[in-house]
Short mmCIF file of N, CA, C and O in Angstrom, two decimals:
data_model
loop_
_atom_site.label_atom_id
_atom_site.label_comp_id
_atom_site.label_asym_id
_atom_site.label_seq_id
_atom_site.Cartn_x
_atom_site.Cartn_y
_atom_site.Cartn_z
N CYS A 70 41.84 209.13 33.45
CA CYS A 70 41.49 207.45 32.76
C CYS A 70 42.38 207.22 32.09
O CYS A 70 42.76 207.80 30.42
N TYR A 71 42.64 206.39 31.79
CA TYR A 71 43.84 205.84 30.98
C TYR A 71 42.99 205.26 29.71
O TYR A 71 44.18 205.47 28.33
N GLU A 72 42.29 204.55 29.11
CA GLU A 72 40.94 204.56 27.93
C GLU A 72 40.78 205.75 27.62
O GLU A 72 39.50 204.86 27.87
N CYS A 73 40.67 206.56 27.81
CA CYS A 73 39.22 207.96 27.14
C CYS A 73 38.79 207.13 26.19
O CYS A 73 37.27 207.57 26.72
N ASP A 74 39.55 206.87 24.91
CA ASP A 74 37.92 206.61 23.76
C ASP A 74 36.66 205.18 25.30
O ASP A 74 35.54 205.48 24.79
N LYS A 75 36.71 204.38 25.26
CA LYS A 75 36.35 203.56 25.66
C LYS A 75 35.82 203.71 27.32
O LYS A 75 34.78 203.34 27.46
N CYS A 76 35.87 204.57 27.90
CA CYS A 76 35.99 204.89 29.29
C CYS A 76 34.80 205.94 28.78
O CYS A 76 32.99 206.44 29.57
N ASP A 77 34.79 207.23 27.09
CA ASP A 77 33.32 207.49 27.00
C ASP A 77 32.75 207.24 26.06
O ASP A 77 30.94 207.42 26.89
N LEU A 78 32.75 206.33 25.82
CA LEU A 78 31.91 204.86 25.04
C LEU A 78 30.77 204.07 27.17
O LEU A 78 29.52 204.56 26.31
N LEU A 79 31.78 204.08 27.32
CA LEU A 79 30.62 203.37 28.63
C LEU A 79 29.92 204.52 28.90
O LEU A 79 28.75 204.19 29.22
N TYR A 80 30.91 205.65 29.45
CA TYR A 80 29.90 206.02 29.54
C TYR A 80 28.57 207.13 29.03
O TYR A 80 27.32 207.40 29.03
N GLU A 81 29.04 207.13 27.79
CA GLU A 81 27.96 207.58 27.31
C GLU A 81 26.67 206.71 26.66
O GLU A 81 25.50 206.63 26.79
N ASN A 82 27.30 205.26 26.84
CA ASN A 82 26.07 204.29 26.26
C ASN A 82 25.04 203.91 28.05
O ASN A 82 23.81 203.46 27.89
N THR A 83 25.76 204.31 28.91
CA THR A 83 25.12 204.35 30.12
C THR A 83 24.02 205.37 30.23
O THR A 83 23.37 204.50 31.14
N ILE A 84 24.48 206.46 30.18
CA ILE A 84 23.62 207.84 29.97
C ILE A 84 22.54 207.21 28.84
O ILE A 84 21.06 207.55 29.82
N LYS A 85 22.37 206.40 27.64
CA LYS A 85 21.40 206.11 27.02
C LYS A 85 20.73 205.04 27.52
O LYS A 85 19.52 205.42 27.40
N ALA A 86 20.72 204.23 28.11
CA ALA A 86 20.41 203.26 29.02
C ALA A 86 19.25 203.45 30.45
O ALA A 86 18.23 203.51 30.18
N VAL A 87 20.57 204.49 30.99
CA VAL A 87 19.03 204.64 31.35
C VAL A 87 18.00 206.10 31.46
O VAL A 87 16.47 205.50 32.16
N LYS A 88 18.22 206.49 30.53
CA LYS A 88 17.26 207.70 29.45
C LYS A 88 16.29 206.72 28.53
O LYS A 88 15.21 206.32 28.98
N LYS A 89 16.79 205.25 28.32
CA LYS A 89 15.88 204.68 27.53
C LYS A 89 14.85 203.69 29.24
O LYS A 89 14.05 203.80 28.28
N LEU A 90 15.79 203.63 30.18
CA LEU A 90 14.26 203.18 30.57
C LEU A 90 14.11 204.19 31.74
O LEU A 90 13.54 203.45 32.40
N LYS A 91 13.80 205.33 31.47
CA LYS A 91 13.52 206.27 32.36
C LYS A 91 13.87 206.61 34.20
O LYS A 91 12.81 206.26 34.71
N LEU A 92 15.27 205.92 34.12
CA LEU A 92 15.18 205.61 35.31
C LEU A 92 16.13 207.12 35.95
O LEU A 92 16.74 207.63 35.49
N LYS A 93 15.49 207.52 37.52
CA LYS A 93 16.69 208.35 38.18
C LYS A 93 17.34 207.97 38.85
O LYS A 93 17.23 207.60 39.94
N CYS A 94 19.13 208.03 38.80
CA CYS A 94 19.76 207.30 39.17
C CYS A 94 21.03 208.03 39.45
O CYS A 94 20.91 209.05 38.51
N GLU A 95 22.25 208.08 39.43
CA GLU A 95 23.03 208.65 39.98
C GLU A 95 24.19 207.74 39.22
O GLU A 95 24.23 206.39 39.21
N ILE A 96 24.73 208.40 38.07
CA ILE A 96 25.90 208.07 37.37
C ILE A 96 26.89 208.59 37.82
O ILE A 96 27.48 209.67 37.29
N GLU A 97 28.11 207.83 38.34
CA GLU A 97 29.47 208.70 38.70
C GLU A 97 30.94 207.97 37.79
O GLU A 97 30.70 206.56 37.65
N ARG A 98 31.13 208.77 37.06
CA ARG A 98 32.37 207.84 36.39
C ARG A 98 33.75 208.68 36.60
O ARG A 98 33.42 209.75 36.93
N ILE A 99 34.50 207.53 37.72
CA ILE A 99 35.53 207.93 37.96
C ILE A 99 36.72 208.12 36.87
O ILE A 99 37.28 206.69 36.28
N THR A 100 37.37 209.60 37.43
CA THR A 100 38.79 209.12 36.20
C THR A 100 39.32 209.00 36.96
O THR A 100 40.61 209.05 35.94
N ASP A 101 40.24 209.56 38.06
CA ASP A 101 41.17 209.81 39.48
C ASP A 101 41.93 208.38 38.73
O ASP A 101 41.82 207.36 39.41
N PRO A 102 43.55 208.14 38.38
CA PRO A 102 43.96 206.97 38.46
C PRO A 102 44.14 206.01 40.15
O PRO A 102 43.98 205.31 40.50
N ASP A 103 44.14 207.57 41.06
CA ASP A 103 44.72 206.92 42.34
C ASP A 103 42.79 206.15 43.24
O ASP A 103 43.13 205.06 43.52
N LYS A 104 42.31 206.64 42.68
CA LYS A 104 40.82 206.61 43.38
C LYS A 104 40.58 204.92 42.33
O LYS A 104 40.01 204.33 43.07
N ILE A 105 41.17 204.74 41.41
CA ILE A 105 40.82 203.54 40.28
C ILE A 105 41.68 202.63 41.10
O ILE A 105 40.93 201.40 41.90
N SER A 106 42.66 202.97 41.56
CA SER A 106 43.74 201.89 42.13
C SER A 106 43.03 201.71 43.11
O SER A 106 43.43 200.14 43.28
N GLU A 107 42.94 202.60 43.98
CA GLU A 107 42.21 202.40 45.59
C GLU A 107 41.33 201.35 45.37
O GLU A 107 40.51 200.96 45.85
N MET A 108 40.13 201.12 44.29
CA MET A 108 38.53 200.37 44.36
C MET A 108 39.20 198.84 43.24
O MET A 108 38.87 198.19 43.57
N LYS A 109 40.29 198.78 43.47
CA LYS A 109 41.72 197.58 43.11
C LYS A 109 41.03 197.19 41.73
O LYS A 109 40.19 195.72 41.82
N LEU A 110 40.50 198.10 40.74
CA LEU A 110 39.97 197.54 39.25
C LEU A 110 40.75 196.80 38.94
O LEU A 110 41.62 197.26 38.62
N PRO A 111 40.12 195.22 37.76
CA PRO A 111 41.23 194.72 37.24
C PRO A 111 42.02 195.19 35.94
O PRO A 111 42.40 195.39 35.48
N MET A 112 40.89 195.53 35.34
CA MET A 112 40.93 196.14 34.28
C MET A 112 39.62 197.63 33.90
O MET A 112 38.87 197.44 34.62
N ILE A 113 40.02 198.60 33.26
CA ILE A 113 39.17 199.46 33.14
C ILE A 113 38.57 199.56 31.28
O ILE A 113 39.87 199.05 31.02
N PRO A 114 37.46 200.29 30.86
CA PRO A 114 37.11 200.76 31.79
C PRO A 114 36.44 199.96 32.56
O PRO A 114 36.55 198.26 32.15
N ALA A 115 35.14 199.82 33.40
CA ALA A 115 34.63 199.31 34.57
C ALA A 115 33.08 199.36 34.72
O ALA A 115 33.16 200.76 34.53
N PHE A 116 32.21 198.83 34.79
CA PHE A 116 31.00 199.31 35.19
C PHE A 116 30.60 198.17 36.05
O PHE A 116 30.46 196.99 36.85
N ILE A 117 30.04 199.12 37.39
CA ILE A 117 30.01 199.07 38.56
C ILE A 117 28.59 199.07 38.61
O ILE A 117 28.02 200.87 38.28
N VAL A 118 27.09 198.15 39.33
CA VAL A 118 26.01 198.98 39.72
C VAL A 118 26.03 198.22 41.47
O VAL A 118 26.47 196.97 41.69
N ASP A 119 26.28 199.09 42.00
CA ASP A 119 25.96 199.17 44.09
C ASP A 119 27.10 198.06 44.30
O ASP A 119 26.78 197.13 44.79
N ALA A 120 28.01 198.71 43.61
CA ALA A 120 29.12 198.09 44.23
C ALA A 120 29.90 197.53 43.33
O ALA A 120 30.52 195.60 43.70
N ASP A 121 29.08 196.21 42.55
CA ASP A 121 29.19 195.01 42.26
C ASP A 121 29.32 194.97 40.37
O ASP A 121 28.59 196.02 39.89
N LEU A 122 30.98 194.80 40.44
CA LEU A 122 31.48 194.34 38.77
C LEU A 122 30.86 194.41 37.44
O LEU A 122 30.43 192.37 37.81
N LYS A 123 30.42 194.04 36.79
CA LYS A 123 29.32 193.29 36.23
C LYS A 123 29.83 193.28 34.74
O LYS A 123 30.13 192.78 34.32
N PHE A 124 30.97 194.40 34.06
CA PHE A 124 32.14 194.75 32.74
C PHE A 124 33.52 194.75 33.57
O PHE A 124 33.08 196.13 34.08
N LYS A 125 33.92 194.53 32.36
CA LYS A 125 35.09 194.69 33.02
C LYS A 125 36.35 194.64 31.33
O LYS A 125 36.05 193.26 30.97
N GLY A 126 37.34 195.73 31.14
CA GLY A 126 37.84 195.74 30.30
C GLY A 126 36.94 196.04 29.19
O GLY A 126 38.03 195.51 27.91
N LYS A 127 35.63 195.52 28.77
CA LYS A 127 35.18 195.82 27.30
C LYS A 127 34.47 197.21 27.51
O LYS A 127 34.19 197.25 29.12
N VAL A 128 33.50 197.14 26.36
CA VAL A 128 31.61 198.32 26.92
C VAL A 128 31.03 197.53 26.15
O VAL A 128 31.35 197.59 25.42
N PRO A 129 30.04 197.22 26.53
CA PRO A 129 28.77 197.12 26.95
C PRO A 129 28.55 197.81 25.54
O PRO A 129 27.77 198.62 26.26
N SER A 130 26.89 196.78 25.24
CA SER A 130 26.48 197.84 24.72
C SER A 130 25.02 198.51 25.47
O SER A 130 25.32 198.21 26.86
N VAL A 131 24.31 199.23 24.46
CA VAL A 131 23.28 200.18 25.65
C VAL A 131 22.26 198.80 25.77
O VAL A 131 22.01 198.69 27.27
N GLU A 132 21.79 197.87 25.46
CA GLU A 132 21.33 197.03 24.30
C GLU A 132 21.87 195.90 26.22
O GLU A 132 20.63 195.70 27.21
N MET A 133 23.19 195.52 26.18
CA MET A 133 23.23 195.30 27.43
C MET A 133 23.07 196.29 29.03
O MET A 133 22.82 195.01 29.77
N ILE A 134 23.35 196.88 28.58
CA ILE A 134 23.28 197.68 30.39
C ILE A 134 22.32 197.78 30.15
O ILE A 134 21.69 197.51 31.71
N VAL A 135 20.80 198.11 29.66
CA VAL A 135 19.19 197.66 29.60
C VAL A 135 19.51 196.66 30.11
O VAL A 135 18.35 196.57 31.63
N GLU A 136 19.36 195.60 30.04
CA GLU A 136 18.88 194.06 30.46
C GLU A 136 19.73 194.19 32.21
O GLU A 136 19.25 193.56 32.41
N ILE A 137 21.16 194.65 32.69
CA ILE A 137 21.63 194.29 34.36
C ILE A 137 20.78 195.07 34.50
O ILE A 137 20.48 194.52 35.62
N LEU A 138 20.79 196.71 33.57
CA LEU A 138 19.84 197.57 34.89
C LEU A 138 18.38 197.12 35.12
O LEU A 138 17.39 196.73 36.50
N LYS A 139 17.73 196.73 34.05
CA LYS A 139 16.53 195.63 34.74
C LYS A 139 16.39 194.82 35.56
O LYS A 139 15.25 194.72 36.10
N ARG A 140 17.24 194.45 35.54
CA ARG A 140 17.14 192.65 36.53
C ARG A 140 17.31 193.80 37.48
O ARG A 140 16.48 192.80 38.97
N LEU A 141 17.99 195.14 38.50
CA LEU A 141 17.88 195.04 39.41
C LEU A 141 17.12 196.02 39.70
O LEU A 141 16.67 196.50 40.52
N CYS A 142 16.13 196.16 39.11
CA CYS A 142 15.28 197.11 39.06
C CYS A 142 13.98 196.38 39.44
O CYS A 142 13.65 195.65 39.02
#
């Protein structure tokens, strides 16, 4: 990943949000530059749920991720 610190934090926040909601889901962290390019992401880090881009270029807080996931469940 090009911006490892931000990507690390997004991954950690996502895990915390999923645990907080007691969800059983798959979290995929994509770090391969070719895969990121294939996905045509405008910025990284990116937070995508079911192929829908929710955040790009910033790290949402655990609370923000919880709110997004609540709306989807």
